[in-house]
GROMACS .gro file of C-alpha atoms in nm:
model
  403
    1UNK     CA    1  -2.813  -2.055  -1.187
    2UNK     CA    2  -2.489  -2.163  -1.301
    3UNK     CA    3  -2.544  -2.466  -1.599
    4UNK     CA    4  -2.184  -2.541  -1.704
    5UNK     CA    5  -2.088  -2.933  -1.775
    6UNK     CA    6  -1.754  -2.998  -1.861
    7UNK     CA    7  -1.588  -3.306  -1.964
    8UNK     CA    8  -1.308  -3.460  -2.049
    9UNK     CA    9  -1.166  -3.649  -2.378
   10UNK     CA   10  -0.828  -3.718  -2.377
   11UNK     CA   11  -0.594  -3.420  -2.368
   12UNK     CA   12  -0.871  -3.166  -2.406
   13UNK     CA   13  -1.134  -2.989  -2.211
   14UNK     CA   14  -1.535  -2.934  -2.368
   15UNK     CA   15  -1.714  -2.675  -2.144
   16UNK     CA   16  -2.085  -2.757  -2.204
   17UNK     CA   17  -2.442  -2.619  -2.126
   18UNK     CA   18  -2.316  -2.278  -2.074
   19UNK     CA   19  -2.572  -2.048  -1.967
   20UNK     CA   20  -2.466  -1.748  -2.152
   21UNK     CA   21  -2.628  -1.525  -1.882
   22UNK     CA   22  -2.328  -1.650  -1.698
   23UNK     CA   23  -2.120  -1.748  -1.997
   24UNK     CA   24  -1.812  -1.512  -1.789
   25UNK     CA   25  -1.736  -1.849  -1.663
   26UNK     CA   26  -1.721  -1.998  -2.026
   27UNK     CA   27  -1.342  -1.772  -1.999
   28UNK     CA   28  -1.233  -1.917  -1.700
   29UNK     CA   29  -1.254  -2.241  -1.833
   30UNK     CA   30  -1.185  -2.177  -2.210
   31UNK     CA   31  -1.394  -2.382  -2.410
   32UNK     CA   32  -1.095  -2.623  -2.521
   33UNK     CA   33  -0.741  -2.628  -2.342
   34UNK     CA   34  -0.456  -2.900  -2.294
   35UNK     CA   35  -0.420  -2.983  -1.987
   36UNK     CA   36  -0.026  -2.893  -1.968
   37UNK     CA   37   0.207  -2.601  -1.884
   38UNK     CA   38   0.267  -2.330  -2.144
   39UNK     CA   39   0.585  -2.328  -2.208
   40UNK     CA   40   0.679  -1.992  -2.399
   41UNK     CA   41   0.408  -1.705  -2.450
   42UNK     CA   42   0.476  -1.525  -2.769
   43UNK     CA   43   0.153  -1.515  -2.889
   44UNK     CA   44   0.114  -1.215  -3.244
   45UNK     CA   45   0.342  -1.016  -3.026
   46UNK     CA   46   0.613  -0.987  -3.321
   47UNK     CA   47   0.971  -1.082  -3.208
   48UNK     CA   48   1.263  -0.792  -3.313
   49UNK     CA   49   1.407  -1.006  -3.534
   50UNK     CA   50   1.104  -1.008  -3.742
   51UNK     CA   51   1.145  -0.630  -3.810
   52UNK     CA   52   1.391  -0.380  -4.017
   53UNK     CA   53   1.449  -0.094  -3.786
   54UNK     CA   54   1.275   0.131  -4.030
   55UNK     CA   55   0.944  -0.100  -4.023
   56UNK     CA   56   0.951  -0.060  -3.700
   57UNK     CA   57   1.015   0.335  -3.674
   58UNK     CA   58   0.701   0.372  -3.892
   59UNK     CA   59   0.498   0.139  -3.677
   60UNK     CA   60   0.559   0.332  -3.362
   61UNK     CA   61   0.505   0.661  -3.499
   62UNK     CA   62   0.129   0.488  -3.656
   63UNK     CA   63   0.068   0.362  -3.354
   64UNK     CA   64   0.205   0.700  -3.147
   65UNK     CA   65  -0.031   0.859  -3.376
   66UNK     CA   66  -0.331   0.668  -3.334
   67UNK     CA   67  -0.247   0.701  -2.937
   68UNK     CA   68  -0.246   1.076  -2.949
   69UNK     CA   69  -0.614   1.047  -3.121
   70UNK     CA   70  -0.695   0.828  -2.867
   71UNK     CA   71  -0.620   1.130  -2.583
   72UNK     CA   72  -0.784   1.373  -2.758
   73UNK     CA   73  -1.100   1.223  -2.837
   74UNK     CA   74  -1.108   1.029  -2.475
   75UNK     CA   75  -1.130   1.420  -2.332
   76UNK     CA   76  -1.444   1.460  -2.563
   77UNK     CA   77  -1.579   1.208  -2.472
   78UNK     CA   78  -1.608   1.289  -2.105
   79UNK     CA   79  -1.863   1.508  -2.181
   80UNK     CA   80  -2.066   1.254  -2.381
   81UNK     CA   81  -2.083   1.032  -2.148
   82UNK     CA   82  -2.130   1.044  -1.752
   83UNK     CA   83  -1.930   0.785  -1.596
   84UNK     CA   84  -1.768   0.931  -1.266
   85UNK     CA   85  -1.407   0.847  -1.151
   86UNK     CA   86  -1.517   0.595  -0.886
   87UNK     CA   87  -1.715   0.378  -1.192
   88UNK     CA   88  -1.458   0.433  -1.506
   89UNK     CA   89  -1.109   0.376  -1.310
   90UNK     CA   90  -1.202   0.027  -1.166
   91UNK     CA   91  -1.372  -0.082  -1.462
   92UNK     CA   92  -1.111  -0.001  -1.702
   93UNK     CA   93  -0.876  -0.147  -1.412
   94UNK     CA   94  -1.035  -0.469  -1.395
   95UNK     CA   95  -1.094  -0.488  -1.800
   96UNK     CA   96  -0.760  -0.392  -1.861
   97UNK     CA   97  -0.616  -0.729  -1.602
   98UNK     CA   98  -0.860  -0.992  -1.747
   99UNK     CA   99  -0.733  -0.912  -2.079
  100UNK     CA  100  -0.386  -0.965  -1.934
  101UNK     CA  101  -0.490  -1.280  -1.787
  102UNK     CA  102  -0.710  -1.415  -2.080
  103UNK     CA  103  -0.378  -1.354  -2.340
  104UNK     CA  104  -0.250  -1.588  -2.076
  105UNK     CA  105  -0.428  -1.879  -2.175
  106UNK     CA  106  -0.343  -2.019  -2.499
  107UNK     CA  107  -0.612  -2.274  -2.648
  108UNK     CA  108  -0.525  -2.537  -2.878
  109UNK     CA  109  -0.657  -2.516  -3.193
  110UNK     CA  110  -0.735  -2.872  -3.271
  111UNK     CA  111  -0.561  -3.109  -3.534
  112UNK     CA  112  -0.293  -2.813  -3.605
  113UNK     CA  113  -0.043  -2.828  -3.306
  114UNK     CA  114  -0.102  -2.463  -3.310
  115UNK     CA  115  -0.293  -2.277  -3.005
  116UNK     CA  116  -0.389  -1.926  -2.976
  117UNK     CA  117  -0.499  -1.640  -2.716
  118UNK     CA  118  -0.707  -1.346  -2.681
  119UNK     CA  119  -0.585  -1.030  -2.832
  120UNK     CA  120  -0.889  -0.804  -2.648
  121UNK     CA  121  -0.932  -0.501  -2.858
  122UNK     CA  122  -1.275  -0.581  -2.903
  123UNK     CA  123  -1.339  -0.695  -2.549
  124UNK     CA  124  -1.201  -0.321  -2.424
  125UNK     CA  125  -1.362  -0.126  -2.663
  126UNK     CA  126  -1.715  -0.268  -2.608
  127UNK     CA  127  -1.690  -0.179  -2.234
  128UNK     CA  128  -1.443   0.137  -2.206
  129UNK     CA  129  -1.517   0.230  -2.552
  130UNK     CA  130  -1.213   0.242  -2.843
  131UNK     CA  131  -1.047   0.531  -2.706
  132UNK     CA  132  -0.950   0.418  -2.372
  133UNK     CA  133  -0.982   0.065  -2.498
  134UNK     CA  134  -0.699   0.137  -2.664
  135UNK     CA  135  -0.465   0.321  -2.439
  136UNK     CA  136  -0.535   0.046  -2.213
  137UNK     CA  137  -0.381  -0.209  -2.482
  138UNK     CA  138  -0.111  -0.009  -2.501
  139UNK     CA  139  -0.015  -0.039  -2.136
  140UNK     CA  140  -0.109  -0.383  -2.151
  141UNK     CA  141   0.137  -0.444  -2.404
  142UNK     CA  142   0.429  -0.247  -2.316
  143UNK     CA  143   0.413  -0.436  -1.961
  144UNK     CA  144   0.450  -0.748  -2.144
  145UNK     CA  145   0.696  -0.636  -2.368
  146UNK     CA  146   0.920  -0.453  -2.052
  147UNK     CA  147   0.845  -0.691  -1.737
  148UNK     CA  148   0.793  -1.014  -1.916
  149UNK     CA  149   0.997  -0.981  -2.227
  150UNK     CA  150   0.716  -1.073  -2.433
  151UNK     CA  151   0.760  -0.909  -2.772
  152UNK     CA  152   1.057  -0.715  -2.880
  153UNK     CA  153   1.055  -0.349  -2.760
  154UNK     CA  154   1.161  -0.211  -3.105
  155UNK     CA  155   0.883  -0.400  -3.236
  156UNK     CA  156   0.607  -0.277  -2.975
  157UNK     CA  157   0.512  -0.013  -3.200
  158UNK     CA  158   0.389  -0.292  -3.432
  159UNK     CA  159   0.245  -0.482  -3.199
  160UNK     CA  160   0.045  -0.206  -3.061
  161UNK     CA  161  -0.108  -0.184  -3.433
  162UNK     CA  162  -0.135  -0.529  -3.535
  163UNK     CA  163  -0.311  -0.649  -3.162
  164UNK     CA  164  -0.496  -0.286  -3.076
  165UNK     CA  165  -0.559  -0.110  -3.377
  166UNK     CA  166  -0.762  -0.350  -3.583
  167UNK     CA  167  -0.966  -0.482  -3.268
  168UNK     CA  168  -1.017  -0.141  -3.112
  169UNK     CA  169  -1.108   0.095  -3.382
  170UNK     CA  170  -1.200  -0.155  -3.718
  171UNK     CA  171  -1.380  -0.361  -3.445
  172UNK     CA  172  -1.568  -0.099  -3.268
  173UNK     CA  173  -1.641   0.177  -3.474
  174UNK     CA  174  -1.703  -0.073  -3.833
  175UNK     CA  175  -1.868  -0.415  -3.679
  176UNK     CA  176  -1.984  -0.375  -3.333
  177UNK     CA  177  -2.162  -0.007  -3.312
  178UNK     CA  178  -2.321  -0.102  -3.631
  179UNK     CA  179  -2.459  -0.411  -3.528
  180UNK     CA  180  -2.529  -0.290  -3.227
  181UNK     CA  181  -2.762  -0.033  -3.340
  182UNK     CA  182  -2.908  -0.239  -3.603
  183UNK     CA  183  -3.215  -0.355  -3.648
  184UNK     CA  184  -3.154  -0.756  -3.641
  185UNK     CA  185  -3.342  -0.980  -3.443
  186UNK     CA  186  -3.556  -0.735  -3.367
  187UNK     CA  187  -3.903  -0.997  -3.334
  188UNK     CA  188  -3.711  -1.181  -3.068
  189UNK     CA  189  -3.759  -0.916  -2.830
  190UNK     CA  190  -3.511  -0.672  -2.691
  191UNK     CA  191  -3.293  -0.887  -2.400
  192UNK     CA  192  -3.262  -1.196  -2.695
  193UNK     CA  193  -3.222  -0.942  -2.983
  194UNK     CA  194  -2.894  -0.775  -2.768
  195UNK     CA  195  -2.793  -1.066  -2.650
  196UNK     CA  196  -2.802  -1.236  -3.064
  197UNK     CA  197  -2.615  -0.883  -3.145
  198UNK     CA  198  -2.353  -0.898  -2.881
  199UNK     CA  199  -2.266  -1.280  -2.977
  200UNK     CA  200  -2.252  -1.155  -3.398
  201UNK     CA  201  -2.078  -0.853  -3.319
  202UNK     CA  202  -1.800  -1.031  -3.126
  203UNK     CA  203  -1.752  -1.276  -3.339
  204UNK     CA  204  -1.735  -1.130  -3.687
  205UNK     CA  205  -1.536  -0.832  -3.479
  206UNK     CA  206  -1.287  -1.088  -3.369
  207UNK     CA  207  -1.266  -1.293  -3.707
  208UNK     CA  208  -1.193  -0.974  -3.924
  209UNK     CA  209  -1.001  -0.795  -3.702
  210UNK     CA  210  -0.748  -1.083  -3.620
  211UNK     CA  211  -0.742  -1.144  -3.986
  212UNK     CA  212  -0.636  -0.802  -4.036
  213UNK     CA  213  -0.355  -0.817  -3.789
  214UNK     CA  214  -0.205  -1.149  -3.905
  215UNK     CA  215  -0.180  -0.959  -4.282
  216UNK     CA  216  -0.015  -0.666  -4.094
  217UNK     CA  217   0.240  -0.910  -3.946
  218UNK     CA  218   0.282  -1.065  -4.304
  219UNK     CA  219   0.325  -0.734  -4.465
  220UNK     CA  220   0.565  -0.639  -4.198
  221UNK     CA  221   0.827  -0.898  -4.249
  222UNK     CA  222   0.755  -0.857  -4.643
  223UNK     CA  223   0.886  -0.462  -4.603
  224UNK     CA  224   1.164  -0.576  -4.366
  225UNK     CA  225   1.328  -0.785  -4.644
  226UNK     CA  226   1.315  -1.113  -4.443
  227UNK     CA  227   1.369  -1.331  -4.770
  228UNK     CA  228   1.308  -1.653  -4.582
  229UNK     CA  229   0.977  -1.571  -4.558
  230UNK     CA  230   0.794  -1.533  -4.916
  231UNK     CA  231   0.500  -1.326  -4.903
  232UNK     CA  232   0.258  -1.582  -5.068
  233UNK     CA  233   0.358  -1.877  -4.836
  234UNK     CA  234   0.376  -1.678  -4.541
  235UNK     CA  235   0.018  -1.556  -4.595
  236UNK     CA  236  -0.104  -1.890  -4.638
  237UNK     CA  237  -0.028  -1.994  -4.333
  238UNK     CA  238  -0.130  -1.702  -4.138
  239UNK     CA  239  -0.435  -1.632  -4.255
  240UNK     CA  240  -0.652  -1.987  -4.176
  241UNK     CA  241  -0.472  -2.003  -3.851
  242UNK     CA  242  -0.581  -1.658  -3.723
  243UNK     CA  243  -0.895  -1.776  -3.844
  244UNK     CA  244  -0.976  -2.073  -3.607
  245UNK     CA  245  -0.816  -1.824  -3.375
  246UNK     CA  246  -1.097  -1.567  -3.414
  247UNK     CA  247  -1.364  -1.770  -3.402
  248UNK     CA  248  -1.250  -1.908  -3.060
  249UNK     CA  249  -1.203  -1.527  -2.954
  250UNK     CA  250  -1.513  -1.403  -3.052
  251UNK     CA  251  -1.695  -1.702  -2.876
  252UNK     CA  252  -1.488  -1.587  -2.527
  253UNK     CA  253  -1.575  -1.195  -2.610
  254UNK     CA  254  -1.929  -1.297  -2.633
  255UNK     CA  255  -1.938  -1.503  -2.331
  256UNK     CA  256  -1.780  -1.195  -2.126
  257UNK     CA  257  -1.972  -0.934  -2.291
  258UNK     CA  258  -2.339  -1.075  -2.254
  259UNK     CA  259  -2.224  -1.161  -1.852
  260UNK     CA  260  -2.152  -0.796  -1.820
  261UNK     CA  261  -2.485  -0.715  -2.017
  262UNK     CA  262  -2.648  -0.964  -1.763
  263UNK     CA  263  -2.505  -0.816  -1.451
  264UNK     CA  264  -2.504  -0.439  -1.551
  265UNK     CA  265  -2.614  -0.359  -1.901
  266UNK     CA  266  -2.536   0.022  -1.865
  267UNK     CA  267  -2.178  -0.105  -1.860
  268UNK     CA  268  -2.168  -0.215  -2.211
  269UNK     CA  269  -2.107   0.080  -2.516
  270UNK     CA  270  -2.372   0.107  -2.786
  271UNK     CA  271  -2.691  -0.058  -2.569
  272UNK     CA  272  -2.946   0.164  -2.455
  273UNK     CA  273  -3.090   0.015  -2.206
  274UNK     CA  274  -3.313   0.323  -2.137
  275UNK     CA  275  -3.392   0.282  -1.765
  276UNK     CA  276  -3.580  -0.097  -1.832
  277UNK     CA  277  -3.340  -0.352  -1.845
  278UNK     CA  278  -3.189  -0.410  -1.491
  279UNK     CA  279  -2.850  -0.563  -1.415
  280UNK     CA  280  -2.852  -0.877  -1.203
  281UNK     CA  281  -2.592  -0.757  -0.983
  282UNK     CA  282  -2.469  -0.381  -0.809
  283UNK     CA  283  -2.154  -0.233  -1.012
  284UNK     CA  284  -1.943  -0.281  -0.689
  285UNK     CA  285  -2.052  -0.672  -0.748
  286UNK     CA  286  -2.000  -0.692  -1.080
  287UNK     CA  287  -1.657  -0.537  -1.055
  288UNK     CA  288  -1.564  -0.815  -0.783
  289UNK     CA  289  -1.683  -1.124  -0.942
  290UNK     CA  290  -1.425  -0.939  -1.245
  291UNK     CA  291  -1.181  -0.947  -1.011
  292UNK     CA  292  -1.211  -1.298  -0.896
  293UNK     CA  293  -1.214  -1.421  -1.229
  294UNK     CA  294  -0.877  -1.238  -1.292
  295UNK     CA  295  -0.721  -1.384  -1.023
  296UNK     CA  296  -0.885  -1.808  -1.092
  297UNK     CA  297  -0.764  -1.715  -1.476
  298UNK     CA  298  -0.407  -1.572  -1.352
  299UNK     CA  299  -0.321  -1.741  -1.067
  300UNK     CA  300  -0.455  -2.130  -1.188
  301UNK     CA  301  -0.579  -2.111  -1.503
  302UNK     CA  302  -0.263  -1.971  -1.645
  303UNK     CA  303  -0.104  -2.322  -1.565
  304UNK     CA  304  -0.330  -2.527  -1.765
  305UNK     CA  305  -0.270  -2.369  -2.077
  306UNK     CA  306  -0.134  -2.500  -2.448
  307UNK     CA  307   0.228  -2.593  -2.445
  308UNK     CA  308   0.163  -2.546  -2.835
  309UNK     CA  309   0.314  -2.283  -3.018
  310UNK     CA  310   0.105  -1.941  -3.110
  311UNK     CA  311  -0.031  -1.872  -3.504
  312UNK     CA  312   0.248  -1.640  -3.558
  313UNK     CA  313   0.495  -1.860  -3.378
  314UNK     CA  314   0.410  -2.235  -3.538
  315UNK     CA  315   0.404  -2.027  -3.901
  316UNK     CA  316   0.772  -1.957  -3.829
  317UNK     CA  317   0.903  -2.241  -3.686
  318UNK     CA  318   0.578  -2.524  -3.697
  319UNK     CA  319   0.612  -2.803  -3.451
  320UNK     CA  320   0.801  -3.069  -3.573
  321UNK     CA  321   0.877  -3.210  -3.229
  322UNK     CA  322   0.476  -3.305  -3.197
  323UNK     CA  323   0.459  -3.497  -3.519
  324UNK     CA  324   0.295  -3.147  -3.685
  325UNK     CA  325   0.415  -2.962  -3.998
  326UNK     CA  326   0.758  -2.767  -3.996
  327UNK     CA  327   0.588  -2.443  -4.196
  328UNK     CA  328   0.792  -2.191  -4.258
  329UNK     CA  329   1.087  -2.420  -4.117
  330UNK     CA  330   1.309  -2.101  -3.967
  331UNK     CA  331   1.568  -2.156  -3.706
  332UNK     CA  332   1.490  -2.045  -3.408
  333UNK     CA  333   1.848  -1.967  -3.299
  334UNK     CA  334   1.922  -1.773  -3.641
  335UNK     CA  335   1.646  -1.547  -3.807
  336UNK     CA  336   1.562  -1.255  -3.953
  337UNK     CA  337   1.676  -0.919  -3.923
  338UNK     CA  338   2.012  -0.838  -3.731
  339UNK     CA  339   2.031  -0.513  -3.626
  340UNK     CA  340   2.177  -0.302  -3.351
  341UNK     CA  341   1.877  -0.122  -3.265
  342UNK     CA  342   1.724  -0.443  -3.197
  343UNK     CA  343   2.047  -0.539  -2.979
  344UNK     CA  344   2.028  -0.243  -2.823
  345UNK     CA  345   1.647  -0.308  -2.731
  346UNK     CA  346   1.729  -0.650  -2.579
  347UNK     CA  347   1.961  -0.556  -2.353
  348UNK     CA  348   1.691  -0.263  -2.206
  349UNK     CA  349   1.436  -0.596  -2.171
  350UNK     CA  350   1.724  -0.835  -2.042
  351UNK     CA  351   1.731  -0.521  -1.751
  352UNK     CA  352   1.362  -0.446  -1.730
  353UNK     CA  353   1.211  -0.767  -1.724
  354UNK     CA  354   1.139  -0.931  -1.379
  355UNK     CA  355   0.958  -1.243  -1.487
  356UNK     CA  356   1.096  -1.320  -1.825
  357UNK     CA  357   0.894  -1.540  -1.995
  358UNK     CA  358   0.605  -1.536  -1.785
  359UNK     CA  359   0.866  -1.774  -1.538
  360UNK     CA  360   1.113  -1.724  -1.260
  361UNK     CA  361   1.467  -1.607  -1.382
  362UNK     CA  362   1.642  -1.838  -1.191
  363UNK     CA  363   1.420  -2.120  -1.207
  364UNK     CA  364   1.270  -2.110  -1.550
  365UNK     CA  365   1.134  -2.513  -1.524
  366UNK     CA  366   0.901  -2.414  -1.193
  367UNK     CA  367   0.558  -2.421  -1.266
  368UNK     CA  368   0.464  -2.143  -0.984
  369UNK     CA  369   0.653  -1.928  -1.191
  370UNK     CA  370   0.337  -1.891  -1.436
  371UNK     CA  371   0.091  -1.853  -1.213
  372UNK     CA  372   0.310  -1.588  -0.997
  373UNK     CA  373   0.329  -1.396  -1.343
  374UNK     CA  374  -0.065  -1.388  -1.408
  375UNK     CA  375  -0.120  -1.226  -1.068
  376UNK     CA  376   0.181  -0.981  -1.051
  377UNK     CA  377   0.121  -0.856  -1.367
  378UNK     CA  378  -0.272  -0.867  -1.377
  379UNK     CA  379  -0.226  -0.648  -1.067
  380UNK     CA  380   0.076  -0.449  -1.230
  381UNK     CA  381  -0.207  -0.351  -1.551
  382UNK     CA  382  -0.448  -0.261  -1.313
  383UNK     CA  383  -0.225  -0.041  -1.165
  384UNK     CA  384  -0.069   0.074  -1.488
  385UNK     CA  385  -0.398   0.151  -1.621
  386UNK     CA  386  -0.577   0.358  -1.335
  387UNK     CA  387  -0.224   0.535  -1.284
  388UNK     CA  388  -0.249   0.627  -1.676
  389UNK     CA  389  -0.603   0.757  -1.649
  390UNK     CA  390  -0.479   1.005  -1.351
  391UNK     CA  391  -0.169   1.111  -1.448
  392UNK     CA  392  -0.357   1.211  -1.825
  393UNK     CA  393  -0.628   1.401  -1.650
  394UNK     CA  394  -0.911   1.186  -1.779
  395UNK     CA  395  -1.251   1.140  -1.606
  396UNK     CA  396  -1.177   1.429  -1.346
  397UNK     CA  397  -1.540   1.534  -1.319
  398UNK     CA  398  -1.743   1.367  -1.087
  399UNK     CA  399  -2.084   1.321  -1.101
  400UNK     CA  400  -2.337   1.085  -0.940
  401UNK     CA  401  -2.243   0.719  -0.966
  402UNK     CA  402  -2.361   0.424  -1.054
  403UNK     CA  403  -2.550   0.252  -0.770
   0.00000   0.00000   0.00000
């Protein structure tokens, strides 16, 4: 049974009484959220004026690097574990769109006029595993960067590093397989002691991890000479912001991941379940309800969300406007680095993107425009990310699926 209560006060929604055997609903409803249109998405996704084209050179080729590690070790892993096609392509499918949807949703972060979203390294990498966790960021990133003009295209490289990196492979590999396989709560038995692990893991994944990106975006800017943004002052806004913005991650991660643990354990990386715990629901369910949440979170959802600027965005520019701090007081007109690679990679997005903005071209002030966006491009990921899996060869072998 479903015990959610939500209320209320003022501007803001308080989910209640969660049940976190169904606590998937917990990201539907976001445990705080203004109840008025976002206007601009922008989110850590790092802007090309933020970046000297060399920065950004380097980024790509760290994060071109990490990718081609990613390939190579997703092959080896085929053989490690025994997922068939039919269970690995719709899961990472479905994965792969609520973490489209859920960066969607940005939640204010109370008493700042800040809000924040869901990166989702950790979220992919506890289900697909950091590999194809992170491949799947990838395409989840360059679709907002290419069809939505969110983020600059000369800086995806960076934003690949700074949103993926940290979450998928510092997350997985450093905070959550450890925990996972550790011994705590042990005397509460094994459902409450997984359960205790899952909510730990996810949180301290999501704190550290986030606070690692945010000083990747600081150091960024530092190496890209962008004087009107001093290293100390830049950091000390960053840094508590991403905080509160961690915490309310790893609270949503944990609320997905102990549904999935709920409804089909053998879904989740690093929990053996060893034949005795059994999932609530059949994979094929489990995959739908997913689905359905995808589509509440990208097709209504999406509406609700903060009108208040991101971390990285109210660091640069504050919010004045709502009686909040200025910050880093930058024009938003006129800053940062001028370049003509970074011309040169506007005009490809001016071309490429269909829904710029998360909003219709020609009608930028209709709100049907947002919710239009979370279902093409939820549906676009999927795509994106089963298309990726075939065209690379992975998960070819198939072997008796999950029933």
């Amino acid at each position: 049974m479903i015990s959610l209560k939500i209320r209320w006060s003022g501007s803001l929604l308080f989910c209640e009484n969660i049940n976190p055997g169904i606590g998937l609903w917990g990201l539907a409803a976001l445990c705080i959220l203004r109840k008025t249109r976002k206007e601009e998405e922008q989110g850590m996704h790092m802007a090309d004026a933020l970046l000297a084209p060399t920065v950004a050179a380097t980024m790509y080729v760290a994060s071109g690097v990490a990718a081609g590690t990613s390939i190579v070790n997703l092959r080896k892993e085929e053989a490690k574990y025994s997922e068939p096609l039919k269970v690995k392509l719709p899961a990472m499918a479905v994965m792969s769109a609520l973490v489209f949807a859920g960066q969607m949703i940005n939640y204010t972060i109370p008493g700042t006029g800040s809000s924040g979203h869901l990166c989702g390294g950790m979220l992919l990498s506890s289900i697909l595993g950091p590999f194809a966790g992170f491949l799947s960021m990838i395409v989840i990133l360059t679709i907002q960067c290419l069809f939505f003009a969110d983020g600059g295209l000369m800086a995806l490289g960076a934003n690949v590093w700074n949103m993926a990196f940290y979450g998928c492979f510092i997350g997985y590999f450093l905070i959550y397989r450890p925990i996972m396989h550790g011994k705590l709560f042990a005397s509460k038995g094994t459902k409450a002691a997984i359960r205790m692990k899952i909510i730990v893991a996810s949180v301290l994944g999501c704190v550290v991890t986030l606070q690692l990106g945010a000083f990747s975006v600081v150091l960024e800017t530092s190496l890209s000479g962008i004087t009107d943004l001093p290293f100390g002052a830049f950091v000390a806004l960053m840094q508590p912001i991403h905080l509160a913005i961690g915490l309310v991650e790893g609270v949503v991660t944990a609320a997905v991941l102990i549904f999935v643990y709920e409804a089909r354990p053998e879904l989740l990386r690093e929990v053996d379940t060893a034949g005795k715990i059994k999932g609530k629901y059949s994979f094929t369910g489990t995959i739908v309800i997913l689905a359905i949440v995808v589509a509440v979170i990208g097709g209504g959802v999406s509406f609700l969300a903060s009108s208040n600027p991101e971390g990285l965005e109210w660091s640069l520019f504050g919010n004045a406007d709502a009686g909040y701090s200025q910050n880093m007081g930058l024009n938003e007109e006129d800053y940062g680095v001028k370049s003509s690679a970074a011309q040169k990679a506007e005009k490809i997005q001016e071309k490429t993107a269909i829904l710029p903005d998360y909003a219709f071209s020609s009608d930028q002030e209709n709100p049907a425009g947002t919710s239009v966006s979370g279902l093409v491009g939820s549906a676009i990921v999927a795509a994106f990310a089963i298309l990726t899996c075939l065209v690379g060869g992975f998960f070819r072998k198939k072997k008796k699926s999950i029933v």
